[in-house]
Coordinates of C-alpha atoms and ligand atoms in Angstrom, one line a residue:
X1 CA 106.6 110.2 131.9
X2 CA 107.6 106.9 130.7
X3 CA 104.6 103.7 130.3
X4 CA 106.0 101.4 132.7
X5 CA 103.0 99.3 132.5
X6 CA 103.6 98.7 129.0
X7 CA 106.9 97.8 129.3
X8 CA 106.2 95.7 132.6
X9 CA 102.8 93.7 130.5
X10 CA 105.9 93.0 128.0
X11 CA 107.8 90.9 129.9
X12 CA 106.8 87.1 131.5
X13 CA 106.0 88.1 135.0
X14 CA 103.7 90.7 133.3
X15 CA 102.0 88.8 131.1
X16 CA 101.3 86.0 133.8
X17 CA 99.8 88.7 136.2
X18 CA 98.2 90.1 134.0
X19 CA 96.3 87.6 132.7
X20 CA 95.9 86.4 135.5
X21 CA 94.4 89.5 137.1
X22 CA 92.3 90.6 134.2
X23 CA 94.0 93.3 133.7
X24 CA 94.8 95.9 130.3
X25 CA 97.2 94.4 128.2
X26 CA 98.5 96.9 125.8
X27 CA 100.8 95.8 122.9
X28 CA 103.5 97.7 121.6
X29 CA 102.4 99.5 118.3
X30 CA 105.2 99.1 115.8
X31 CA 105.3 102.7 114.3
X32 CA 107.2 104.3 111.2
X33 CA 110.8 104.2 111.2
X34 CA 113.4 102.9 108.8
X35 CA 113.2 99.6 110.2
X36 CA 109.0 100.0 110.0
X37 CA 108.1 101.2 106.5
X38 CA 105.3 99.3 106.1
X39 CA 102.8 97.3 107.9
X40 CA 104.8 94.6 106.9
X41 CA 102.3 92.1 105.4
X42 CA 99.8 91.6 102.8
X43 CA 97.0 94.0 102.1
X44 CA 93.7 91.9 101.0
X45 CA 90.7 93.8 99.3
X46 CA 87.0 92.8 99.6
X47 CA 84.1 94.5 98.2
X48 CA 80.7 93.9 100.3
X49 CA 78.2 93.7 96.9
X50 CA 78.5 95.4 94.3
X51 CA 81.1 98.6 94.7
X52 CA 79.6 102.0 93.5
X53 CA 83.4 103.5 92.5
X54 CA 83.9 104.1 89.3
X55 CA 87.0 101.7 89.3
X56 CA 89.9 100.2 91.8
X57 CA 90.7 101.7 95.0
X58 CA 94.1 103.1 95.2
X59 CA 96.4 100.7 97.1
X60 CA 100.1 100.5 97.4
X61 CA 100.3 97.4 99.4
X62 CA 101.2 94.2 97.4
X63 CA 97.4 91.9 97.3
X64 CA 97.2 89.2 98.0
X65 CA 96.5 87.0 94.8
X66 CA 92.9 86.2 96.1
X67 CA 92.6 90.4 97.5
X68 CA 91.0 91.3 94.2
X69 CA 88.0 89.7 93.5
X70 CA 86.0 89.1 96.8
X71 CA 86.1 85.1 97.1
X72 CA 87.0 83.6 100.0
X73 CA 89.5 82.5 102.6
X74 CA 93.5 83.3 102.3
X75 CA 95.3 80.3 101.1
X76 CA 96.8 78.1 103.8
X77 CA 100.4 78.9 103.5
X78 CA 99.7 82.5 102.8
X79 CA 101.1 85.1 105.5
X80 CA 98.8 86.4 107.8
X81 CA 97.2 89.4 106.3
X82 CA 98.7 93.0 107.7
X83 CA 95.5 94.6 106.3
X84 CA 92.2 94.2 105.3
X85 CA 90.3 96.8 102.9
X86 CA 86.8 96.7 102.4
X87 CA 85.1 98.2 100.1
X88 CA 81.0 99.1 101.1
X89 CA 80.8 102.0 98.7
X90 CA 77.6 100.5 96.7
X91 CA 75.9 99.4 100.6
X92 CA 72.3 100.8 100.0
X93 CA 70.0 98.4 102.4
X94 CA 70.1 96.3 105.5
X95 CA 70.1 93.7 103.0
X96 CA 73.4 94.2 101.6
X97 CA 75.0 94.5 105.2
X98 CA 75.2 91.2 105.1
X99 CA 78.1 90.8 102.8
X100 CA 79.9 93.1 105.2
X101 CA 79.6 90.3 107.8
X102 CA 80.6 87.9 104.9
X103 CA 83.5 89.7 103.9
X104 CA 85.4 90.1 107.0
X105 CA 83.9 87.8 109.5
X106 CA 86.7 84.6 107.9
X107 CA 89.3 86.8 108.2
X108 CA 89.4 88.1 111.8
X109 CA 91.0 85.7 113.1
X110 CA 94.4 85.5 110.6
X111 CA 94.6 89.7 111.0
X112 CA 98.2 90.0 111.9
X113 CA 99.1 91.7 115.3
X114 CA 99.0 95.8 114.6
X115 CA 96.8 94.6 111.6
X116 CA 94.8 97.2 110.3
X117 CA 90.8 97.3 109.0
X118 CA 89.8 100.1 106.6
X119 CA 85.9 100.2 105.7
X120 CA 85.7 102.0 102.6
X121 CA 82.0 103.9 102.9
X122 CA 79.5 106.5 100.5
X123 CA 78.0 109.3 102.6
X124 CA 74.6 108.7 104.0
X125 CA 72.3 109.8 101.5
X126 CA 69.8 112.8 102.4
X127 CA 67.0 111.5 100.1
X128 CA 67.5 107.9 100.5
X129 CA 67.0 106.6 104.3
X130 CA 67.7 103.1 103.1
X131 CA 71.4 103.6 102.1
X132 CA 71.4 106.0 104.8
X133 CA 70.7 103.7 107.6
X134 CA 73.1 100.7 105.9
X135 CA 75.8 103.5 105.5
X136 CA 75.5 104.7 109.1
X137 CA 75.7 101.0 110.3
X138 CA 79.0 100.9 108.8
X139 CA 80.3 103.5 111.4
X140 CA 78.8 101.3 114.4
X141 CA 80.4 98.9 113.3
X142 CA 83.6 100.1 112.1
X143 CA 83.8 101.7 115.8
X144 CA 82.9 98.1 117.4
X145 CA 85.7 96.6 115.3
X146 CA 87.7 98.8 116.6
X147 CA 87.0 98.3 120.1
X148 CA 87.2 94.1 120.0
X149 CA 90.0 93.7 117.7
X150 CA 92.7 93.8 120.2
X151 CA 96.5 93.1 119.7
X152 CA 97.4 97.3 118.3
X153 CA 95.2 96.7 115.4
X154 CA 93.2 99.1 114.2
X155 CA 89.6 99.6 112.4
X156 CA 88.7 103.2 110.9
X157 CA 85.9 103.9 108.3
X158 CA 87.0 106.4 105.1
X159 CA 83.2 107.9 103.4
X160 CA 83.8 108.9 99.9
X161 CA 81.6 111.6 98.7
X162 CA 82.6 110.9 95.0
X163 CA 82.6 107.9 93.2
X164 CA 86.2 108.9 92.0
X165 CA 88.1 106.5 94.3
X166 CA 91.5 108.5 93.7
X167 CA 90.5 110.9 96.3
X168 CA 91.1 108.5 98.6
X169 CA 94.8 107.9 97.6
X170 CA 96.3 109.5 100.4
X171 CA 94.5 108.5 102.8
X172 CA 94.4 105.1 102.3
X173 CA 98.3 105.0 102.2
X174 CA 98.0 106.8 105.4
X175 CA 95.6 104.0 107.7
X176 CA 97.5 101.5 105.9
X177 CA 101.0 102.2 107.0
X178 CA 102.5 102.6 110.6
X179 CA 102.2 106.2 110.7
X180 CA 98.2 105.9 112.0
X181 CA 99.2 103.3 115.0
X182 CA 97.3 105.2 116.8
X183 CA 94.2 106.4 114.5
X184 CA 91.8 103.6 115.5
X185 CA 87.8 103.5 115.8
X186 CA 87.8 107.1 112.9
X187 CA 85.6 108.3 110.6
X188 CA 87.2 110.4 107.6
X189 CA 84.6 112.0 104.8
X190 CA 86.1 113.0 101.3
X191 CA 85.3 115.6 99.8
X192 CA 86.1 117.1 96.3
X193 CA 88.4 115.8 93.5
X194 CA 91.5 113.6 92.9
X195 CA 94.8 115.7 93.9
X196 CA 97.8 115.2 91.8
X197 CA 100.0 112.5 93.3
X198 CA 103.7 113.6 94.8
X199 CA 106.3 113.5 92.5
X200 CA 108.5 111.9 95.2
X201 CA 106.0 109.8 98.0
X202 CA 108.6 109.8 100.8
X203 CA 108.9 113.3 100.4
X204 CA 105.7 114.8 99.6
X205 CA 106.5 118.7 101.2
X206 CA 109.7 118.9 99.2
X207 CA 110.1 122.8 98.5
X208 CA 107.4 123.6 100.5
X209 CA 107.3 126.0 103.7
X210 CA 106.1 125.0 106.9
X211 CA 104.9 126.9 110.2
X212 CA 104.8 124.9 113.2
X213 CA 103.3 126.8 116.7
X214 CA 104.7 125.9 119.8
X215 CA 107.4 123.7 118.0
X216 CA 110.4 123.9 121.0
X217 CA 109.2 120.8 122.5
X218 CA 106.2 118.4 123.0
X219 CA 104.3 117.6 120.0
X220 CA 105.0 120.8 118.6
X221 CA 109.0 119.7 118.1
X222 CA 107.5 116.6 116.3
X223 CA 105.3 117.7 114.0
X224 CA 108.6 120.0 113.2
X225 CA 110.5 116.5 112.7
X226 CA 108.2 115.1 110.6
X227 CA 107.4 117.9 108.3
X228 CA 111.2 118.0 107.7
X229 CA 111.4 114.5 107.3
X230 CA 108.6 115.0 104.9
X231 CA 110.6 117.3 102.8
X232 CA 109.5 120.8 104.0
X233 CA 111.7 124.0 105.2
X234 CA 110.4 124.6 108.8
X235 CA 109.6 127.8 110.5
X236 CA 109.9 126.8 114.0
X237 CA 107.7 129.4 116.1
X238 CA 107.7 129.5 120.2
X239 CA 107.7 131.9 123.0
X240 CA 111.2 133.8 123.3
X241 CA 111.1 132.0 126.9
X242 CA 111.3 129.3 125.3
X243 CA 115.1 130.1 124.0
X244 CA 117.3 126.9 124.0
X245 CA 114.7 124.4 123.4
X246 CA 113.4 126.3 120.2
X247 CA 116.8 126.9 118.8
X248 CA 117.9 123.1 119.2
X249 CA 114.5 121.6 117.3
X250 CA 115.1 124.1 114.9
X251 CA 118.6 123.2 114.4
X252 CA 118.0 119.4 114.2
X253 CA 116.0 119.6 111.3
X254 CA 118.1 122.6 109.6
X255 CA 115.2 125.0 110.2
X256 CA 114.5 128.5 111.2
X257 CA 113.4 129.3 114.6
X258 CA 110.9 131.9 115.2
X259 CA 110.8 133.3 119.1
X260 CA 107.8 135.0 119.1
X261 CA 104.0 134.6 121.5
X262 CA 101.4 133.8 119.2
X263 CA 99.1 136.0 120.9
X264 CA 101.3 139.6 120.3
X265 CA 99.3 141.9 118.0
X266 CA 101.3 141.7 115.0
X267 CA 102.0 138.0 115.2
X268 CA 101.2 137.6 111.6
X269 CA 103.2 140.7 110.3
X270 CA 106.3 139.4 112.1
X271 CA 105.2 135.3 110.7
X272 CA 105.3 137.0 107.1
X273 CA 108.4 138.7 107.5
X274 CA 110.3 135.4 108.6
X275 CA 108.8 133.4 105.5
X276 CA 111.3 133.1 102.4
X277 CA 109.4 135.1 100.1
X278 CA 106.3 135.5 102.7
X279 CA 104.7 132.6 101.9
X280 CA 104.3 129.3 103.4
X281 CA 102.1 126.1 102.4
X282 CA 101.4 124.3 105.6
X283 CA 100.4 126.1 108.3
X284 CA 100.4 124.4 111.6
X285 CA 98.5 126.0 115.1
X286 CA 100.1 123.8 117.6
X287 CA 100.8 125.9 120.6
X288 CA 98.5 125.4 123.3
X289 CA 97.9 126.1 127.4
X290 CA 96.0 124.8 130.3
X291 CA 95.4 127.0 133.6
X292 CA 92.9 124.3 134.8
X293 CA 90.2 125.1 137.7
X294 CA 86.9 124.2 137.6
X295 CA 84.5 127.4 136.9
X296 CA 84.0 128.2 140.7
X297 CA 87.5 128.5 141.3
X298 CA 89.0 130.1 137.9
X299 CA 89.3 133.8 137.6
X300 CA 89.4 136.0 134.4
X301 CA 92.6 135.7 133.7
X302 CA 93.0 131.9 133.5
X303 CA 89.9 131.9 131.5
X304 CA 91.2 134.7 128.7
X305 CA 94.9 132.8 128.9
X306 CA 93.2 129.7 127.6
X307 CA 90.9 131.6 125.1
X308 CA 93.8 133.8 123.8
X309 CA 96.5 131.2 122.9
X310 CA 94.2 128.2 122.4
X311 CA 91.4 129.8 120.1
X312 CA 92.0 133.7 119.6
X313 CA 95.8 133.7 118.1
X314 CA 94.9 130.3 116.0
X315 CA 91.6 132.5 113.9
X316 CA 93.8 135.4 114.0
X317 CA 96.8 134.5 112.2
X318 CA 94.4 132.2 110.0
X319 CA 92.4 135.0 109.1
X320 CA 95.5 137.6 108.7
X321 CA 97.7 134.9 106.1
X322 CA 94.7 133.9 104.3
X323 CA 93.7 137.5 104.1
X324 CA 96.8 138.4 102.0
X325 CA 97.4 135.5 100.0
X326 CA 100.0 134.4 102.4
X327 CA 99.1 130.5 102.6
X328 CA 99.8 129.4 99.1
X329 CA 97.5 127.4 96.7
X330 CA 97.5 123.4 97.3
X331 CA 98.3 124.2 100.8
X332 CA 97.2 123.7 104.2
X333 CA 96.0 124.9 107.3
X334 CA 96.3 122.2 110.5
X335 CA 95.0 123.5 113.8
X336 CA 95.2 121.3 117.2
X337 CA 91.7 120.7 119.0
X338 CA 91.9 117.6 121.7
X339 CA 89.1 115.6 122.8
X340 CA 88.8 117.7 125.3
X341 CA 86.9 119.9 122.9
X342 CA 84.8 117.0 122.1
X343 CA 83.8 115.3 125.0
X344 CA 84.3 117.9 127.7
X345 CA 86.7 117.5 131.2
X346 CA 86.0 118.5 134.8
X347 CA 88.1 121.5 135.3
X348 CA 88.6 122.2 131.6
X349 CA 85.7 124.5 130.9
X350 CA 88.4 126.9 129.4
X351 CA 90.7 124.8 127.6
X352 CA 87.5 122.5 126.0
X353 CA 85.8 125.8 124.9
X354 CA 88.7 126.6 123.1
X355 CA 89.2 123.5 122.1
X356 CA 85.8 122.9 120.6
X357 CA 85.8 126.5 119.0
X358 CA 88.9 125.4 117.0
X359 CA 86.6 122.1 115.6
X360 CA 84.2 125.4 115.0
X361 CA 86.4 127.0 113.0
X362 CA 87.5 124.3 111.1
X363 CA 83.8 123.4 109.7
X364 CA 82.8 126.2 109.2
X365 CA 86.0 127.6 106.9
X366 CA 87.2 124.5 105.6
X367 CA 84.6 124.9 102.5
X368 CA 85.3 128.7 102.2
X369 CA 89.3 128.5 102.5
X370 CA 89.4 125.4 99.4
X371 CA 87.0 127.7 97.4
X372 CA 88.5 131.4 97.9
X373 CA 92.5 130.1 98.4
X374 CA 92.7 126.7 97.5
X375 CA 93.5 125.9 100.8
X376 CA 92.6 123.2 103.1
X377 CA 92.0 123.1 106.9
X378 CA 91.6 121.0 109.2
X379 CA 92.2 119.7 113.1
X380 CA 93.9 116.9 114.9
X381 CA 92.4 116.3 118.0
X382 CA 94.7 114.0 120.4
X383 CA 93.9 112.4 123.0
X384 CA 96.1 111.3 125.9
X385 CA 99.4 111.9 124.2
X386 CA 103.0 111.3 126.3
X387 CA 104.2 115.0 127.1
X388 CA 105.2 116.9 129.7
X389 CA 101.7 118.6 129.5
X390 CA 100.0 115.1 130.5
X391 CA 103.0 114.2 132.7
X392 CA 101.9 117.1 134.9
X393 CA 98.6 115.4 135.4
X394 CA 97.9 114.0 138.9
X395 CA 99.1 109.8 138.9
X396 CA 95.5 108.5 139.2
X397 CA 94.1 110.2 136.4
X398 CA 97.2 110.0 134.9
X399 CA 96.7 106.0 134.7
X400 CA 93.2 106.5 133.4
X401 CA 94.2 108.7 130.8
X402 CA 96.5 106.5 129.5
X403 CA 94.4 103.0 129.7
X404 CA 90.9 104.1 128.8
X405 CA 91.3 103.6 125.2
X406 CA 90.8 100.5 123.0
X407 CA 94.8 100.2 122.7
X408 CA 95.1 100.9 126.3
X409 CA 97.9 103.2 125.8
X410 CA 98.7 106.8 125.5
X411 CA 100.1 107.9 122.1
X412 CA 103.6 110.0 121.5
X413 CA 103.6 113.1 120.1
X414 CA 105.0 110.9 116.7
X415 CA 101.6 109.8 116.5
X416 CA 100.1 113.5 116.0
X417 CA 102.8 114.7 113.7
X418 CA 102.1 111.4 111.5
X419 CA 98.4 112.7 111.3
X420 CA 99.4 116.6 111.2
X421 CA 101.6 115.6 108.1
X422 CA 98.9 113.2 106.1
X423 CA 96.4 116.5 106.4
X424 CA 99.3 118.6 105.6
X425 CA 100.2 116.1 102.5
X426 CA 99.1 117.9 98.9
X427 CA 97.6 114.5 97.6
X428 CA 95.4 114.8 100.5
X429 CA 93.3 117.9 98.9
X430 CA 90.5 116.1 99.0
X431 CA 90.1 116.1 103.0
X432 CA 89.0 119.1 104.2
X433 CA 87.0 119.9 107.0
X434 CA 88.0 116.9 109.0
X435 CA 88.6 116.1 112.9
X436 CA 91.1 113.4 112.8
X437 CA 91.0 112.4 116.3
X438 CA 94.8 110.5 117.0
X439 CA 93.4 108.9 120.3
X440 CA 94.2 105.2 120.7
X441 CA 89.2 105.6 120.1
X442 CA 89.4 107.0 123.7
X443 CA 86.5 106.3 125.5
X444 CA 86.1 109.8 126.0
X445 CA 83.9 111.4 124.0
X446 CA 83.7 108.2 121.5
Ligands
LIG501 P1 103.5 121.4 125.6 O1 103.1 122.3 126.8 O2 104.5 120.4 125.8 O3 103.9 122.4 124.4 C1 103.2 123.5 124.0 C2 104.2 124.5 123.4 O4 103.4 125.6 123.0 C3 105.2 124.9 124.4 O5 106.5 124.9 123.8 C4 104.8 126.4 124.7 O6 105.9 127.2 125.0 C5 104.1 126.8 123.4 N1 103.3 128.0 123.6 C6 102.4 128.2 124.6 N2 101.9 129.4 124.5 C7 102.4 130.0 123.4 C8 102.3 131.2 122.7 N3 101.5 132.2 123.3 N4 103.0 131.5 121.6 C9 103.8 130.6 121.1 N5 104.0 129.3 121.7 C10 103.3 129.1 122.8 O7 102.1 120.8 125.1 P2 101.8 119.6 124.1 O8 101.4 118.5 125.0 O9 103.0 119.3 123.2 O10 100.6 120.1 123.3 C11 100.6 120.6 122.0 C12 99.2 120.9 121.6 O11 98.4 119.7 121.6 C13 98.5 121.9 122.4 O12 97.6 122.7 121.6 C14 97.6 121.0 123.3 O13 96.5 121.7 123.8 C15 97.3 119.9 122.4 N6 96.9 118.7 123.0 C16 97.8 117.9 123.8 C17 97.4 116.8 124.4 C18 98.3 115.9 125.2 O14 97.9 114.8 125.7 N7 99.6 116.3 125.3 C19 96.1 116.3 124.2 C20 95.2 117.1 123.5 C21 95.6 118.2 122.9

């Protein structure tokens, strides 16, 4: 299961050949951890014209003393800048996409390694084509950036749909920090108002409840980690097969495990019975199977399989919590899609119909949930993620999983619980609705 490219491009012999041969040359992304807390650099702001917020974006990061008012060039003895924010809100014509150029084209060369770009957007207007057509550039080229950058950096593109800039608190803090090393080449919209801010950051799910699907091991047992890390109490649910594994994540992280397939008829009764006081905040569909064939070859059964645990249990137990006030106010729904569901796979036709019927769901309930229960929802879709679901894959496509991304790397289940827990974050009310694909911008389905 292990990269042994990336550890082999890491030493001298590897870099020679490699260089040498042309080949991918992944760098290690440096990812949160008590030694990684930050991106460990400056953060410097830039504003392409004239911004249409209604006052400063929210940033954590120290500026840099020239970060705040758009002129140019770092100073010479200045660290390299960890991060570059740019802030296109008030974009309305081709005319202005020229201080987009200005604004970032001096500083792509001094971006640290595992440096991050975030283009701060507006929505494409429906009545105004002009700011629609500048606004949309900003995606091509936020996705481009994203491709050429190289070194683990990263480029994403945040569209407010308010000019209250708070709303993008949490997620700015998010693409600026190591938890999104492998978010790269995204589009995020905002919708809605400012949340209240944490009382405690590093632990925004403090005395919240948690529910994390197929948690005894994969990505599941991270997104378990991190929640708990986070601050929450977590319900660890998995098949009763599942025995040891479940009861071990559940143990490290002083949680509750839950043996129970997702796809029983009273799922949900037995969920609410296991939640301290039947409630829960964040509510996590992780669990997820494959019984590949292509269509000629797959019967009934390995089509319903799919359909049952991938897409069926998830609108199920949605519907049955939501339906009696189970998932609390300022709380969250999380489901797991893949780009599978997106961009479609040759001998997936079951697991990327359920797949894209859990982005579906998402759209279409995300605006109905926040209204009716205060609730959001939303998907992470990962791409080629280190498991023992991808280590089953035949070695060839294996490889090509792996290195057809723009960090030429597949991600570790870290990297989905990092996004699972920003959508799960209260102070991230205002996205809802949103595919967060945590893909390394695989070229599948870009
Ligand atoms: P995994 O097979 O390692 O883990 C899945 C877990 O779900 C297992 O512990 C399994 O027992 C549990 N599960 C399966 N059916 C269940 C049921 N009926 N009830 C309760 N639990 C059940 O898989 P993973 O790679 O960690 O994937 C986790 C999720 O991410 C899945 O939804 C998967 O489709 C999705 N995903 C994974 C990748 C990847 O590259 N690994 C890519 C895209 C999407």
């Amino acid at each position: 299961m292990a990269d042994r490219y990336l550890h082999f491009t890491g030493t001298a012999p590897g870099r020679f050949l490699t260089r040498r041969l042309g080949l991918p040359r992944p760098a290690p992304l440096r990812r949160f951890g008590p030694a990684a807390t930050d991106l460990g650099g400056p953060v410097i702001l830039r504003t392409a014209g004239r911004s249409a917020l209604d006052g400063p974006l929210p940033l954590d990061e120290p500026l840099t003393p020239d970060g705040t008012d758009g002129t140019a060039g770092t100073q010479a003895e200045a660290p390299r800048p960890a991060a570059v924010v740019l802030d296109a809100t008030g974009v309305a014509g081709v005319a202005d996409l020229a201080g987009v150029h200005s604004a970032l084209h001096p500083l792509m060369r001094s971006l640290a390694p595992g440096g991050r770009i975030v283009v701060v957007g507006a929505r494409p207007s429906a009545d105004d084509h002009h700011q629609a057509a500048a606004q949309q550039a900003l995606e091509g080229f936020t996705r481009s950036l994203a491709k050429e950058t190289g070194g683990g950096r990263t480029a994403n593109l945040v569209r407010l749909t308010s000019p209250d800039p708070a709303a993008a608190a949490s997620t700015l803090r998010f693409l600026l920090s190591p938890k999104s090393a492998y978010v790269s080449g995204q589009v995020l919209e905002l919708t809605g108002t400012a949340p209240a801010a944490a009382a405690d950051p590093a632990r925004p799910l403090a005395g919240r409840t948690a529910l994390v699907t197929g948690a005894a091991r994969g990505i599941g047992a991270a997104v378990a980690e991190v929640l708990a890390r986070d601050g929450a109490r977590v319900i660890c649910l998995d098949v009763p097969g599942a025995g040891a594994d479940l009861e071990r994540t559940a143990d490290a992280l002083d949680g509750t495990a839950l043996p129970l397939d997702i796809t029983t008829g009273d799922a949900a009764d037995r969920i609410v019975a296991a939640l301290p006081g039947g409630e829960l905040d964040v509510l996590v569909h992780n669990a997820g199977i494959t019984r590949d064939r292509r269509l000629a070859n797959m019967s009934a059964d390995r089509w319903s399989q799919v359909l049952d645990v991938n897409l069926a249990a998830v609108l199920d137990t949605t519907d049955a919590l939501l339906k009696r006030g189970a998932v609390r106010r300022g709380g969250s729904v999380v489901a797991t899609a893949s780009i599978a569901g997106i961009a479609g796979n040759t001998g997936q036709t079951n697991y990327a119909a359920s797949k894209a019927g859990v982005i579906g769901l998402v759209r279409s309930l995300a605006p109905r949930a926040a209204a009716a229960h205060g609730v959001t929802v939303n998907a992470v879709a990962p791409g080629f993620i280190e498991t023992r679901m991808t280590a089953a894959v035949p070695l060839f496509i294996r490889e090509a999983g792996r290195r057809m991304n723009s960090l030429a790397q597949g991600g570790l289940p870290v990297d989905v619980a990092e996004a699972t827990a920003y959508l799960a974050d209260p102070a991230s009310g205002a996205v809802n609705g949103q595919v967060l694909r945590v893909c390394g911008q695989s070229l599948l389905g870009a």
